[in-house]
Amino acid sequence: MGYPVTDSEVLIGRRNGLIGDSVIRPDGVEKVRGEFRFASDLPMEGALWGATLRSLHPHARIKRLDVTPAWAIPGVEAIITAEDVPGKSTYGLIFADQPVFASDVVRYVGEPIAAVAADHPETCRKALAAIVVEYELLEPLTDPERAVDGSHPPIHPDGNVIRHQRVLCGDSSATGPVVVEGSYEMGMQDQAFLGLEAALALPDPGGAGVELHVATQAMHEDLHQIAACLGLPEDKVRLVLAGVGGAFGGREDLSLQVHTCLLALRTGRPVRVHYGREESFLGHIHRHPATIWMRHHATSDGRIVKIEARFLLDGGAYASTSSAVLVNAVTHAQGPYVCHNAVVDGWSVRTNNPPCGAMRGFGVVQACFAHEGQMDKLAAACGLSPVEVRLRNAMRTGDRLITGQVIENVAPVERCIRETDALPLPDEPIGGYGDDPMRLPGGAGLTADRSHIRRGIGWGVAIKNMMYSEGFDDYSTARCVLEDGVATLKFATAEVGQGFVTIAQQIARTLLGVDEVRLDRIDTTIGSAGSTSASRQTWMSGGAVDMACRRVRERLFEHVGQLWATDPIRLVIEGDCVVDTVDPARRISVSDATSGVRLAETAEYHHPPTEPLDENGQGACHTAFAFVAHRAVVDVDPQLGLVKVVQIATAQDIGVALNPLSVIGQLEGGIAQGLGLAVMEEIVMQDGRIRNPSFTDYLLPTFLDMPAVLASLIEEPDPRAPLGAKGVGEPPCISVTPAIVAAIRDAIGKDLHRVPVRPQDICL
Amino acid sequence: MAVSVPTSLAEAVSLLSGAPDSVVLAGGTDLMVEANSGHRQIASVIAIDRVPELRTWGVDVVRRNLWIGSGVPYSTVMQPGIASLVPALAQASRTVGSPQIRHVGTIGGNLGTCSPAGDTLPVLAALDARVHLASVSGERSVGFDEFMVGVKRTSRRPDELITGVTIPILNGWQGYSKVGVRNAMVIATASSCLAVDTDGRSVRIGLGSVGPVIIRCGEAEQWISGRVDWSELSVSNADVDEFGLRCGAAARPIDDHRSTAAYRRRAVEVLAARQLRRAFPNG
Ligand SMILES: Cc1cc2nc3c(=O)[nH]c(=O)nc-3n(C[C@H](O)[C@H](O)[C@H](O)COP(=O)(O)OP(=O)(O)OC[C@H]3O[C@@H](n4cnc5c(N)ncnc54)[C@H](O)[C@@H]3O)c2cc1C
């Protein structure tokens, strides 16, 4: 049976799309016109619908689960529970501690208990309502401190502490004449990708295997976990990437994958599962809420002598990537500043709150909010400007981190700060010229007049690791085929909207002198590309595509060398031709040279190995680092607590701009997300329940909240990066949040230590 | 689910009176959200967007009244025709949702839902608007204060259609202000409409999102109406502040996931004071 699903996604490249060009993305126009096919748009006649029954309680024992009433509903084709999971009953990215379906105990509101497949979503809804679950309520653990102090009994066999990690460095008794201290708090942010979770599973005849079309950000990570739970060999499970509408970390963990496959295998029919917005809030992990305490010891001229810090991250009910997020938090506690002595302690713990895991910035967002608050306190204590205190402490290539790791990357921290500082401040008065109310805090609500508003300026600077850490070999694989003047690339790199498909084509065009670069379907019929996260795909999959294309180019030169009886070492690509450098008149177009010839190479790119951390947090655990600075200008209504972010200036260490337009897109998008965290985005929790699982009440910044962005791209090619380019995805959202908060503090002269900053935090 | 699409007011009224368990569908921007979330079971629907009588508005020069049909969308209210007569209503309409919502969402729907956060409601309250209702047994009109009786509760009978509102046209400043965490496209955490009637020498104020119904601050209104210097059209700074506090005292806000009671009270204090100063720029 042939399934008319995802077309083979052949995207034809365009001319002038070389490295360094601002190439328009192949999916851009379709997305703007609303024609892009997201995972929820896959055509499939006759597919059944699947839906998930979820826990209503943060912590409860399931006393009775009776699905029989649901079978009485016409149109119901399958009902599955924990008993129907043929393979491993749990999954997880680092520890497999999360059940596919809860069987004995539920540990968070929204935890899956059963799934149904039926002829219509409405039938599914009725079936779910008919399933009887009797709960015995247990005391929920919702205060993460109680997981640390051990005062709550374990809510999971693995215990309530997911990871405890110290970083001890230098002299723990070191101090200085200036000591500043602060406590910081961060609420739970959601990735809030616009394209909701969706998947379509197509069973092989006889249930021997399954093909899953899914919006994910980590094809092979999904594959390993799904196959284990299905009890199928990995070659019997095939993943195909369906159109992804954003990810930001929220698709790193499994959500509907196993359920959808199980329903398809059980019914022998194609099954689709789509989440709605509320279910999406329940169905994926979030950014860790954090409580952070920091104390900085410094010389009287503002140089850091020692940092002390304590991190507490609420990991929610299951481990997800909490242990890695914690390592990022504690190892980035110093920020992009030189520091020789440190006493850092961190916990990520289990509670009956929603599971938390990866989100853009991955632990560093939390650390940066705290260390940047500290830098401003330090500046004030030493009578320095926010810029000066940061410049005095800025780290450089060759500096040693508190983990003992030496920064081997390009580290232009000082340049990031200076170039940001050089960008012009807004020249318009508060409220702008003219009388557009949207230029004032409160906007269309007409709450304020110019005279009510105060302006403030604030700074944030960040260091962010890239790629995976602690000895993990997160390699990437790519294949390049050159035939008849056309290059075809194949990889399993999840395109989640970041634009890797554009970059891949640019690399191939540049290296191979071809115009047309086709992209094969993104699926698991090739080796892993790892996850589209950790700012890693341009470096990793870019590195793999680069390597595969270079090997094909070698083959091309050998081939032409044979034709011309010339040493291939003399040959280069110039424009669309192979040219003999010794006799430049001798040239042949790549398409002529490859007419009837097929040159194919597969490459695996591995980054340099990293080390695990020891119990004192020592070890060269990170692969590489990037740096960024942000300056925020905000207008605040101190009486009503409303904020309008007027301008963000930023300079980012990007290595090389492979596609400047794409870089700017990441910078602006990251700024929007960091702005959201600063002043509005929060999952409001109460007793383990999400109070605002909708876009009516989980507020995202819209176009109207977006400030002017001035950006300076710092291009110092990193010799350790395959293309000289660093990842640009995460840094933009990291230090913009503390910059905005600092600007609000500056405007109103009040200490703010929690994000998002709520109106009442400003005015009451 | 049965859907009827009447094309005249008489037809709409008789359909509803014949099947009072039907729901009326105007722009659908509240109703469809409820229907899709499964919060509301809908047996049959009467869609009123093709009823021309409900989509009209006009001025009664003799009574100095503005009539707005219940099916008039926000985008029309924002136009100069209505905006020049009741600017506060136009301002309130401008704050509703996004352009798409304002294009289909109606005043009648805002009244039908009658949420304390409904943006037109503080304006209708402050201006002493009357709500017009029709059924086969006849027409009646009620003051806004009698129409809204609780959180999303009205005195409309199930067989009655909201046909529109009449709003007195006043001489004097009026304005609507709304506080939300986002600068647009947000539900009010607190809102306020202040209107001055210079002929009647009175100041009125209606507060939204700070109680189960829209709150008219009768005591504060009377007090400030006596403090304004009506010949100079001025009011002192101290009185402006005091007015804000008195309005805040009249509010009955609660804590919920959108905000806190303390913030809401503060917000209406600030809004009331600022609006009064806008109404009387001279101190
Ligand atoms: C994204 C979004 C943003 C929004 N933002 C705002 C906002 O900022 N401010 C705000 O106030 N509201 C907002 N709303 C809510 C909504 O748009 C308004 O309440 C709007 O006025 C509803 O009008 P409607 O014509 O769409 O009503 P409908 O949804 O059609 O009806 C609403 C209710 O009124 C009843 N009804 C409608 N017309 C009549 C009638 N003539 N007679 C009797 N009953 C009737 C219906 O049966 C239903 O119960 C928003 C909604 C959405 C989806």
Coordinates of N, CA and C in Angstrom, one line a residue, chain A residues 81-157:
Chain A
T81 N -3.9 1.2 27.1 CA -3.4 1.7 28.4 C -2.0 1.1 28.6
A82 N -1.5 1.3 29.8 CA -0.1 0.8 30.1 C 0.1 -0.6 29.7
E83 N -1.0 -1.4 29.9 CA -0.9 -2.9 29.7 C -0.6 -3.2 28.2
D84 N -0.9 -2.2 27.3 CA -0.8 -2.5 25.9 C 0.5 -2.0 25.3
V85 N 1.4 -1.6 26.2 CA 2.7 -1.2 25.7 C 3.6 -2.4 25.6
P86 N 3.9 -2.8 24.3 CA 4.6 -4.1 24.2 C 6.1 -4.1 24.6
G87 N 6.7 -3.0 24.5 CA 8.2 -2.9 24.8 C 8.4 -2.3 26.2
K88 N 9.4 -1.5 26.2 CA 9.7 -0.8 27.4 C 8.6 0.1 27.9
S89 N 8.3 0.1 29.2 CA 7.1 0.9 29.6 C 7.4 2.3 29.9
T90 N 8.7 2.7 29.9 CA 9.0 4.1 30.2 C 10.0 4.6 29.1
Y91 N 10.2 5.9 29.1 CA 11.1 6.5 28.1 C 11.7 7.7 28.8
G92 N 12.6 8.3 28.1 CA 13.2 9.6 28.6 C 14.5 9.8 27.9
L93 N 14.9 11.1 27.8 CA 16.1 11.4 27.0 C 17.4 11.0 27.7
I94 N 17.4 11.1 29.0 CA 18.6 10.8 29.7 C 18.4 9.6 30.7
F95 N 17.3 9.7 31.4 CA 16.9 8.5 32.2 C 15.5 8.1 31.7
A96 N 15.3 6.8 31.5 CA 13.9 6.4 31.1 C 13.0 6.3 32.3
D97 N 12.6 7.4 32.8 CA 11.8 7.4 34.0 C 10.3 7.7 33.8
Q98 N 10.0 8.0 32.6 CA 8.6 8.5 32.3 C 7.8 7.5 31.6
P99 N 6.6 7.1 32.3 CA 5.8 6.0 31.7 C 5.1 6.5 30.4
V100 N 5.0 5.6 29.4 CA 4.2 5.8 28.2 C 2.8 6.1 28.6
F101 N 2.3 5.3 29.5 CA 1.0 5.6 30.2 C 1.2 5.3 31.7
A102 N 0.6 6.2 32.5 CA 0.7 5.9 33.9 C -0.2 4.7 34.2
S103 N 0.3 3.8 35.1 CA -0.5 2.6 35.5 C -0.9 2.7 36.9
D104 N 0.1 2.9 37.8 CA -0.3 2.9 39.2 C -0.5 4.3 39.8
V105 N 0.5 5.2 39.5 CA 0.5 6.5 40.1 C 0.5 7.5 39.0
V106 N -0.2 8.6 39.1 CA 0.0 9.8 38.2 C 0.8 10.8 39.0
R107 N 1.7 11.5 38.3 CA 2.6 12.4 39.0 C 2.5 13.9 38.5
Y108 N 1.7 14.1 37.5 CA 1.4 15.5 37.2 C 0.1 15.6 36.5
V109 N -0.5 16.8 36.5 CA -1.8 17.0 35.8 C -1.5 17.0 34.3
G110 N -2.2 16.1 33.6 CA -1.9 16.0 32.2 C -1.1 14.7 31.8
E111 N -0.7 14.0 32.8 CA 0.0 12.7 32.5 C -0.9 11.8 31.8
P112 N -0.4 11.2 30.6 CA -1.3 10.3 29.9 C -1.6 9.0 30.7
I113 N -2.8 8.6 30.5 CA -3.3 7.3 31.2 C -3.8 6.3 30.2
A114 N -4.4 6.8 29.1 CA -4.9 5.9 28.1 C -5.0 6.7 26.8
A115 N -5.1 5.9 25.7 CA -5.4 6.6 24.4 C -6.4 5.8 23.6
V116 N -7.2 6.5 22.8 CA -8.2 5.9 22.0 C -8.0 6.3 20.6
A117 N -8.4 5.4 19.7 CA -8.5 5.7 18.3 C -10.0 5.5 17.8
A118 N -10.4 6.4 17.0 CA -11.8 6.4 16.6 C -12.0 7.1 15.3
D119 N -13.2 7.0 14.7 CA -13.4 7.5 13.4 C -13.5 9.0 13.3
H120 N -13.6 9.7 14.4 CA -13.8 11.2 14.4 C -13.3 11.7 15.7
P121 N -12.8 12.9 15.7 CA -12.3 13.5 17.0 C -13.4 13.6 18.0
E122 N -14.6 13.8 17.6 CA -15.7 13.9 18.5 C -16.0 12.6 19.2
T123 N -15.8 11.5 18.4 CA -16.0 10.2 19.0 C -14.9 9.9 20.0
C124 N -13.7 10.4 19.7 CA -12.6 10.3 20.7 C -12.9 11.0 21.9
R125 N -13.5 12.2 21.8 CA -13.8 13.0 23.0 C -14.8 12.2 23.9
K126 N -15.8 11.7 23.2 CA -16.8 10.9 24.0 C -16.2 9.7 24.6
A127 N -15.3 9.0 23.9 CA -14.7 7.8 24.4 C -13.8 8.2 25.7
L128 N -13.1 9.2 25.6 CA -12.3 9.6 26.7 C -13.1 9.9 27.9
A129 N -14.3 10.6 27.7 CA -15.2 11.0 28.8 C -15.8 9.7 29.4
A130 N -15.9 8.7 28.6 CA -16.5 7.4 29.1 C -15.6 6.6 30.0
I131 N -14.3 6.8 29.8 CA -13.4 5.9 30.6 C -13.4 6.3 32.0
V132 N -13.5 5.3 32.9 CA -13.6 5.6 34.3 C -12.3 5.4 35.0
V133 N -11.8 6.5 35.6 CA -10.6 6.5 36.4 C -11.0 6.8 37.9
E134 N -10.7 5.9 38.8 CA -10.9 6.3 40.2 C -9.5 6.5 40.8
Y135 N -9.4 7.7 41.4 CA -8.1 8.1 42.0 C -8.2 8.1 43.5
E136 N -7.0 7.8 44.1 CA -6.9 8.0 45.5 C -5.9 9.2 45.6
L137 N -6.3 10.3 46.0 CA -5.4 11.5 46.0 C -4.3 11.4 47.0
L138 N -3.1 11.7 46.5 CA -1.9 11.7 47.3 C -1.4 13.2 47.5
E139 N -0.7 13.4 48.5 CA -0.2 14.8 48.7 C 0.8 15.2 47.6
P140 N 0.5 16.2 46.9 CA 1.4 16.6 45.9 C 2.6 17.3 46.4
L141 N 3.8 17.1 45.8 CA 5.0 17.8 46.1 C 5.1 18.9 45.1
T142 N 4.8 20.2 45.5 CA 4.9 21.2 44.5 C 5.9 22.3 44.9
D143 N 6.5 22.2 46.1 CA 7.6 23.1 46.5 C 8.9 22.5 46.3
P144 N 9.7 22.9 45.3 CA 11.0 22.2 45.0 C 11.9 22.2 46.2
E145 N 11.8 23.1 47.1 CA 12.7 23.1 48.3 C 12.5 21.8 49.1
R146 N 11.2 21.4 49.1 CA 10.9 20.1 49.9 C 11.5 18.9 49.3
A147 N 11.9 19.0 48.0 CA 12.6 17.9 47.4 C 14.0 17.9 47.8
V148 N 14.6 19.1 48.0 CA 16.0 19.2 48.4 C 16.1 18.8 49.9
D149 N 15.2 19.3 50.7 CA 15.4 19.1 52.2 C 14.9 17.7 52.6
G150 N 14.4 17.0 51.7 CA 14.0 15.6 52.0 C 12.8 15.5 52.8
S151 N 12.0 16.6 53.0 CA 10.9 16.5 53.9 C 9.6 15.9 53.2
H152 N 9.7 15.6 51.9 CA 8.6 14.9 51.2 C 9.0 13.5 50.8
P153 N 8.2 12.5 51.1 CA 8.5 11.2 50.6 C 8.7 11.1 49.1
P154 N 9.6 10.2 48.6 CA 9.8 10.1 47.2 C 8.5 10.0 46.4
I155 N 8.4 10.7 45.4 CA 7.3 10.6 44.5 C 7.5 9.7 43.3
H156 N 8.8 9.2 43.2 CA 9.1 8.3 42.1 C 10.2 7.4 42.6
P157 N 10.3 6.2 42.1 CA 11.3 5.2 42.6 C 12.7 5.8 42.5

